[in-house]
Coordinates of C-alpha atoms and ligand atoms in Angstrom, one line a residue:
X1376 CA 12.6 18.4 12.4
X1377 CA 8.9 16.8 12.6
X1378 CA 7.9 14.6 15.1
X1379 CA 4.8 11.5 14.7
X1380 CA 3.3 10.5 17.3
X1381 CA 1.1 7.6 16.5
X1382 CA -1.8 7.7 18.7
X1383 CA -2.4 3.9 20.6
X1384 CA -5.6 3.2 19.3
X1385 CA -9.0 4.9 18.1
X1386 CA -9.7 7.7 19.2
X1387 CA -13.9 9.4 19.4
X1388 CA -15.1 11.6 16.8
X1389 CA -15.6 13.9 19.0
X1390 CA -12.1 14.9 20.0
X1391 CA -11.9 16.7 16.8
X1392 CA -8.2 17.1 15.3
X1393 CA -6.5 19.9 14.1
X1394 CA -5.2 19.2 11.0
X1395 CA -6.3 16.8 8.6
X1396 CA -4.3 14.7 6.0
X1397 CA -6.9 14.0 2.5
X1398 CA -5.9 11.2 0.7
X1399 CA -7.5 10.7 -2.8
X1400 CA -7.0 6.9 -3.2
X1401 CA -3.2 6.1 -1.9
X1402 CA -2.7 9.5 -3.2
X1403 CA -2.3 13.0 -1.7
X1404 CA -3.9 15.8 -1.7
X1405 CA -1.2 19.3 -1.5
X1406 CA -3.5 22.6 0.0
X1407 CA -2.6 25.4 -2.2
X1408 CA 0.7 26.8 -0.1
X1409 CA 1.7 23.4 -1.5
X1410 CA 2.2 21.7 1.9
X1411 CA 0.3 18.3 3.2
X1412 CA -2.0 19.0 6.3
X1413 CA -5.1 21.1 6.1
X1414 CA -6.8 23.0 8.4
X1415 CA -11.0 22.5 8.5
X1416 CA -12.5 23.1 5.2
X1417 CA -16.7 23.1 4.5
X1418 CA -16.0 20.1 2.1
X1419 CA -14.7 18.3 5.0
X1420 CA -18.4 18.2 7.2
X1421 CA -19.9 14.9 7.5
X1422 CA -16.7 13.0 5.9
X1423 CA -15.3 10.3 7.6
X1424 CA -12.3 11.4 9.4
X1425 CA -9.9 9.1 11.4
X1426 CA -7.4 10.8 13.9
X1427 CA -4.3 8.9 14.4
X1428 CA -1.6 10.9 16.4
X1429 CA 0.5 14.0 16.7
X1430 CA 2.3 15.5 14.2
X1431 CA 4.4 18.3 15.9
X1432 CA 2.2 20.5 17.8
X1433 CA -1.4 19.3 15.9
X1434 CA -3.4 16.4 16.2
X1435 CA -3.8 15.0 13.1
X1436 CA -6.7 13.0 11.2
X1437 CA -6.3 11.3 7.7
X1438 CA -9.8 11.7 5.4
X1439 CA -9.8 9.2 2.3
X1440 CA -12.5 10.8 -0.4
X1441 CA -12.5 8.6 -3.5
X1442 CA -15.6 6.5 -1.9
X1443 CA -16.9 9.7 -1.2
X1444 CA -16.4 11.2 -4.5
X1445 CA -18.7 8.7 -6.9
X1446 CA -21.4 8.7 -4.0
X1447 CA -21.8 12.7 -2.8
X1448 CA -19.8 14.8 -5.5
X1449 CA -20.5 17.6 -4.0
X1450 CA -18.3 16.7 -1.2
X1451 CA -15.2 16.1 -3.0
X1452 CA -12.5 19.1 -2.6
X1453 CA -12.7 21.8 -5.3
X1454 CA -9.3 22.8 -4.5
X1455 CA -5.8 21.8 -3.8
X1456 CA -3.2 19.3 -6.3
X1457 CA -2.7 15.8 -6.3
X1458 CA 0.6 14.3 -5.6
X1459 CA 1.8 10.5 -6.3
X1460 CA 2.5 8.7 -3.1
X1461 CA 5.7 6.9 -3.9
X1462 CA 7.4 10.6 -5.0
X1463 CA 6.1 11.9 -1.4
X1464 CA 7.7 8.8 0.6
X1465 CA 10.8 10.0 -1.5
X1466 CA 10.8 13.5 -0.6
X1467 CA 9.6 13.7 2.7
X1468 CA 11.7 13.4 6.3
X1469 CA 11.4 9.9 8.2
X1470 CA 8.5 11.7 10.6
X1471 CA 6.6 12.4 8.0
X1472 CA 6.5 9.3 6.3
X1473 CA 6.3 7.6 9.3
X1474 CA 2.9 9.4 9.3
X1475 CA 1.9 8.6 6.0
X1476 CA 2.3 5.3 6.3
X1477 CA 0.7 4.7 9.6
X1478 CA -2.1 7.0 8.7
X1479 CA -2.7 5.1 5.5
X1480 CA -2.5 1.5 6.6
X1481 CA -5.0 2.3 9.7
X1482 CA -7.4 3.4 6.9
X1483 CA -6.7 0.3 4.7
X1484 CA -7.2 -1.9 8.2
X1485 CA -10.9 -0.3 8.9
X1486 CA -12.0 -0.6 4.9
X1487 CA -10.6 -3.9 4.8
X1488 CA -12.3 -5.1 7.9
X1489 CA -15.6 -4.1 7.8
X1490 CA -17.1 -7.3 8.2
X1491 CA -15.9 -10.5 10.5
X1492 CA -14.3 -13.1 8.4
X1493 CA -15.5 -15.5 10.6
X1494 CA -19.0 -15.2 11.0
X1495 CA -19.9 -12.6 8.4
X1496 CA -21.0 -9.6 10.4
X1497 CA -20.4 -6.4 10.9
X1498 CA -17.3 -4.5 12.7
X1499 CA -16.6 -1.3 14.5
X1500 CA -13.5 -0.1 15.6
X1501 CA -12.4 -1.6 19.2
X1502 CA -11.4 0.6 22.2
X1503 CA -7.7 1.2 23.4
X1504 CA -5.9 -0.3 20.2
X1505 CA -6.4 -0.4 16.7
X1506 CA -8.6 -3.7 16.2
X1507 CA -11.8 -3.9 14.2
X1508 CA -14.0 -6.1 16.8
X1509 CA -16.8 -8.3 15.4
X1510 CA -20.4 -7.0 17.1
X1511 CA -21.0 -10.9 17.4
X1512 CA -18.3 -12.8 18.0
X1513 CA -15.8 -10.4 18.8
X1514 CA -13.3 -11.5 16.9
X1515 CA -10.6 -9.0 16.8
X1516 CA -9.1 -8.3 13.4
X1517 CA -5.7 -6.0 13.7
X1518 CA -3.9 -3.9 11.1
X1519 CA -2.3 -6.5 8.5
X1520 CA 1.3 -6.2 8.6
X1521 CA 2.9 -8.5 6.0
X1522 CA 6.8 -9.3 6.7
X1523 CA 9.2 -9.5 4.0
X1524 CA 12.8 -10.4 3.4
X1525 CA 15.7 -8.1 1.3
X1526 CA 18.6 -9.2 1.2
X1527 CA 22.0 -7.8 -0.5
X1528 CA 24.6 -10.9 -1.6
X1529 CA 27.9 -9.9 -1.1
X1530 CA 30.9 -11.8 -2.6
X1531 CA 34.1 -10.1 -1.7
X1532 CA 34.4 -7.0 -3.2
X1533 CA 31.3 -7.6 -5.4
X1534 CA 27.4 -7.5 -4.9
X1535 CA 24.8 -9.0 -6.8
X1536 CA 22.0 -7.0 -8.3
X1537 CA 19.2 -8.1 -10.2
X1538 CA 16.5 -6.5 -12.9
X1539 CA 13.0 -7.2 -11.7
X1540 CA 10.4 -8.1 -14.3
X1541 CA 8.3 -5.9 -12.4
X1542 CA 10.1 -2.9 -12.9
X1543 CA 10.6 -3.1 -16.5
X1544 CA 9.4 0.2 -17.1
X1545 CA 12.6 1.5 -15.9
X1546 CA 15.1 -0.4 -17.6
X1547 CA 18.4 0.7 -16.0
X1548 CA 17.6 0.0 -12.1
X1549 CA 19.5 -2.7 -10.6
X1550 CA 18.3 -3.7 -7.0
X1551 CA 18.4 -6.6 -4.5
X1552 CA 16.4 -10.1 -3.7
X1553 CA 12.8 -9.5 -2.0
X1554 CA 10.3 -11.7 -0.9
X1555 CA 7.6 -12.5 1.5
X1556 CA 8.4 -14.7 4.3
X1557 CA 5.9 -18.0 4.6
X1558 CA 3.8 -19.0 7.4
X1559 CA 6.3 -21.2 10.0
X1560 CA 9.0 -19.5 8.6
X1561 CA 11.5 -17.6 9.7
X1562 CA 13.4 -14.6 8.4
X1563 CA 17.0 -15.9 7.8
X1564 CA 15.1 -19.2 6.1
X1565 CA 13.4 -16.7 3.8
X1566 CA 16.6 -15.2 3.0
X1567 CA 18.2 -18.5 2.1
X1568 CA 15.0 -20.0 0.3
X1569 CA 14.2 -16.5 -1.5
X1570 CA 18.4 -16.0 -3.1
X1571 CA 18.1 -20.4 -3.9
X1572 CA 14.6 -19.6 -5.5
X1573 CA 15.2 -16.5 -7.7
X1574 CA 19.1 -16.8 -8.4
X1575 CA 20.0 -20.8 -7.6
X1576 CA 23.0 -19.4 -4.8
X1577 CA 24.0 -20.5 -1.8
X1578 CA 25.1 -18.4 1.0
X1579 CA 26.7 -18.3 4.1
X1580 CA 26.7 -16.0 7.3
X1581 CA 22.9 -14.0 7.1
X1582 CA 23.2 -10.9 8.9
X1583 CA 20.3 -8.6 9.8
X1584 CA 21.0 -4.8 9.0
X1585 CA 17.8 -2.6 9.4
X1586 CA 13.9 -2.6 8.4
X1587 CA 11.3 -0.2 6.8
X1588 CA 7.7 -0.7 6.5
X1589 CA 6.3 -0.2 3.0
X1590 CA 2.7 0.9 3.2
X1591 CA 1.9 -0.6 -0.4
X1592 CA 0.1 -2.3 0.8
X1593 CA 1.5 -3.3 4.1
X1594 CA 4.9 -4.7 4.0
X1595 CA 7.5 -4.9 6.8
X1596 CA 10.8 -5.0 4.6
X1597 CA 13.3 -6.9 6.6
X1598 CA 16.5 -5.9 5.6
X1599 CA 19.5 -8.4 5.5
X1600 CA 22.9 -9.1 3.8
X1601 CA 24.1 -12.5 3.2
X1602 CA 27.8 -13.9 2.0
X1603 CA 27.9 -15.8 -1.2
X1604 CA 29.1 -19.2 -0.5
X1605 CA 28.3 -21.6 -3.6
X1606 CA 26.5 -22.1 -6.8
X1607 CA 26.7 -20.4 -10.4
X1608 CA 23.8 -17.9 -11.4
X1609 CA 20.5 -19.4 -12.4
X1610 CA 17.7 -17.0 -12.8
X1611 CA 13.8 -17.5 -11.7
X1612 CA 12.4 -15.8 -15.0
X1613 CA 9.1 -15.4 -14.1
X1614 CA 10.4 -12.6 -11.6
X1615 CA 14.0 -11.9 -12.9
X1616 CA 15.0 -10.3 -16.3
X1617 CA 18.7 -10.3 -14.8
X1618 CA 21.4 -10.8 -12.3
X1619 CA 24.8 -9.8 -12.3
X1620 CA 27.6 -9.3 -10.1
X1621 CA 28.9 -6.1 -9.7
X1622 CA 32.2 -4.2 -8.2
X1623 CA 31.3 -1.7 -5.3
X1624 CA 33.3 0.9 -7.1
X1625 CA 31.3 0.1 -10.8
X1626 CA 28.1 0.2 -9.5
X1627 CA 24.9 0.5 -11.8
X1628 CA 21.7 3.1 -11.8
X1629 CA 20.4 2.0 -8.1
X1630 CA 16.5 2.6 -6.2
X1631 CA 16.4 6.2 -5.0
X1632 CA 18.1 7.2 -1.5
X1633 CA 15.2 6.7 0.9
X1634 CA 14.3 2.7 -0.1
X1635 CA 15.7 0.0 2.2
X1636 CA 17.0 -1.7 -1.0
X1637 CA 19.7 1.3 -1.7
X1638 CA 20.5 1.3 1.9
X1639 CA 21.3 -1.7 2.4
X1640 CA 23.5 -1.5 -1.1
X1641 CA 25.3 1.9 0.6
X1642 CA 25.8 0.3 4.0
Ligands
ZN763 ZN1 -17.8 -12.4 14.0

């Protein structure tokens, strides 16, 4: 069983790591043995590499090369095989997505935060946490973490699934309600707004179940199920292609194991 251990904050340059993560894009790069961490390669020198905790017995840093593909070519890896990120989050144990995903949204954090939104100029990474600091003002930017609801509607012995217009591609998947929770808001009022807004219901007693962060971007899914109490389906179609409710034992094709979405359908 793997263990992460996300490190507290940035760490020098200098305390160089023993393994290193390569993302291409979200992406990731497999070494030829077919596993994810790599040990040193020539290709590696001079890249930009970001150490963000133990994995296990190494300390690991994450490398991102598409930037550094279009500007130094000879610096992008001649070797190795690309894997989709949403199949590794699907295969992989909790640690190692756990790594992943912090690895990958520290990354997003420092690219995204290059320069102070407030007064325009540059950042560098601050000491003993994970802020970028503005070299003027010192406005402290952290690592965006955006909070969302999910929420299952039970009623009885039935749930209610819906088809998202955003997942079209696969026709048969039936999953929950999802949204983003609004500034002065708070969760269970998301869950109540987000089920009236997309599916016209009204529900009772909102109970929390468990969370998973979603590093696509940087979502905090909140998971939650909620009793039907009133109201006749009426669907938000700009988002919806569907809703139905469904028996527990007649279930339809559902999100893979490891989403927060079927677990909170198999609770
Ligand atoms: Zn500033």
């Amino acid at each position: 069983m793997h263990q992460y251990q996300p490190a507290g904050g940035w760490i020098s340059q200098d305390d160089l790591a023993d393994r290193f993560l390569i993302l291409i894009g979200d992406d990731i790069l497999m070494n030829s043995e077919g596993g994810f961490l790599w040990e040193k390669r020539p290709w590696m020198d001079g890249q930009d590499a970001v150490r963000t905790g133990n994995l296990d017995q190494y300390s690991v840093s994450v490398i991102k090369t598409d930037t550094v593909l279009e500007e130094s070519p000879e610096k992008s890896p001649k070797e190795g095989s690309v894997v989709n990120a949403r199949h590794y989050m699907a295969t992989q144990p909790e640690s190692m997505v756990a790594f992943y995903s912090h690895a990958v949204q520290i990354l997003r954090s420092r690219r995204d935060h290059r320069f102070c939104g407030r007064c325009g100029h540059p950042c560098r990474p601050g000491e003993g946490d994970w802020a970028m600091v503005c070299s003027v003002c010192e406005m402290s930017y952290y690592p965006r973490i955006s909070p969302c609801i999910i929420v299952l509607i039970h009623k009885g012995n039935e749930v209610l699934l819906v088809k998202h217009r955003r997942h079209l591609r696969n026709t048969t998947m039936h999953t929950v309600i999802a949204g983003f929770i609004e500034p002065g808001e708070t969760a269970e009022a998301a869950v109540i707004r987000e089920i009236r807004e997309e599916v016209g219901l009204e529900v009772g007693e909102v109970k929390y179940q468990l969370s998973q962060s979603w590093p696509f971007p940087h979502a905090l899914m909140l998971g939650y199920h909620a009793e039907y109490k009133s109201g006749d389906i009426c669907l938000e179609e700009e988002e919806l292609v569907s809703a139905q409710w469904f028996r527990r034992d007649a279930l339809p094709d559902l999100p893979p194991e490891f989403t927060i979405s079927r677990k909170l359908i198999d609770l």
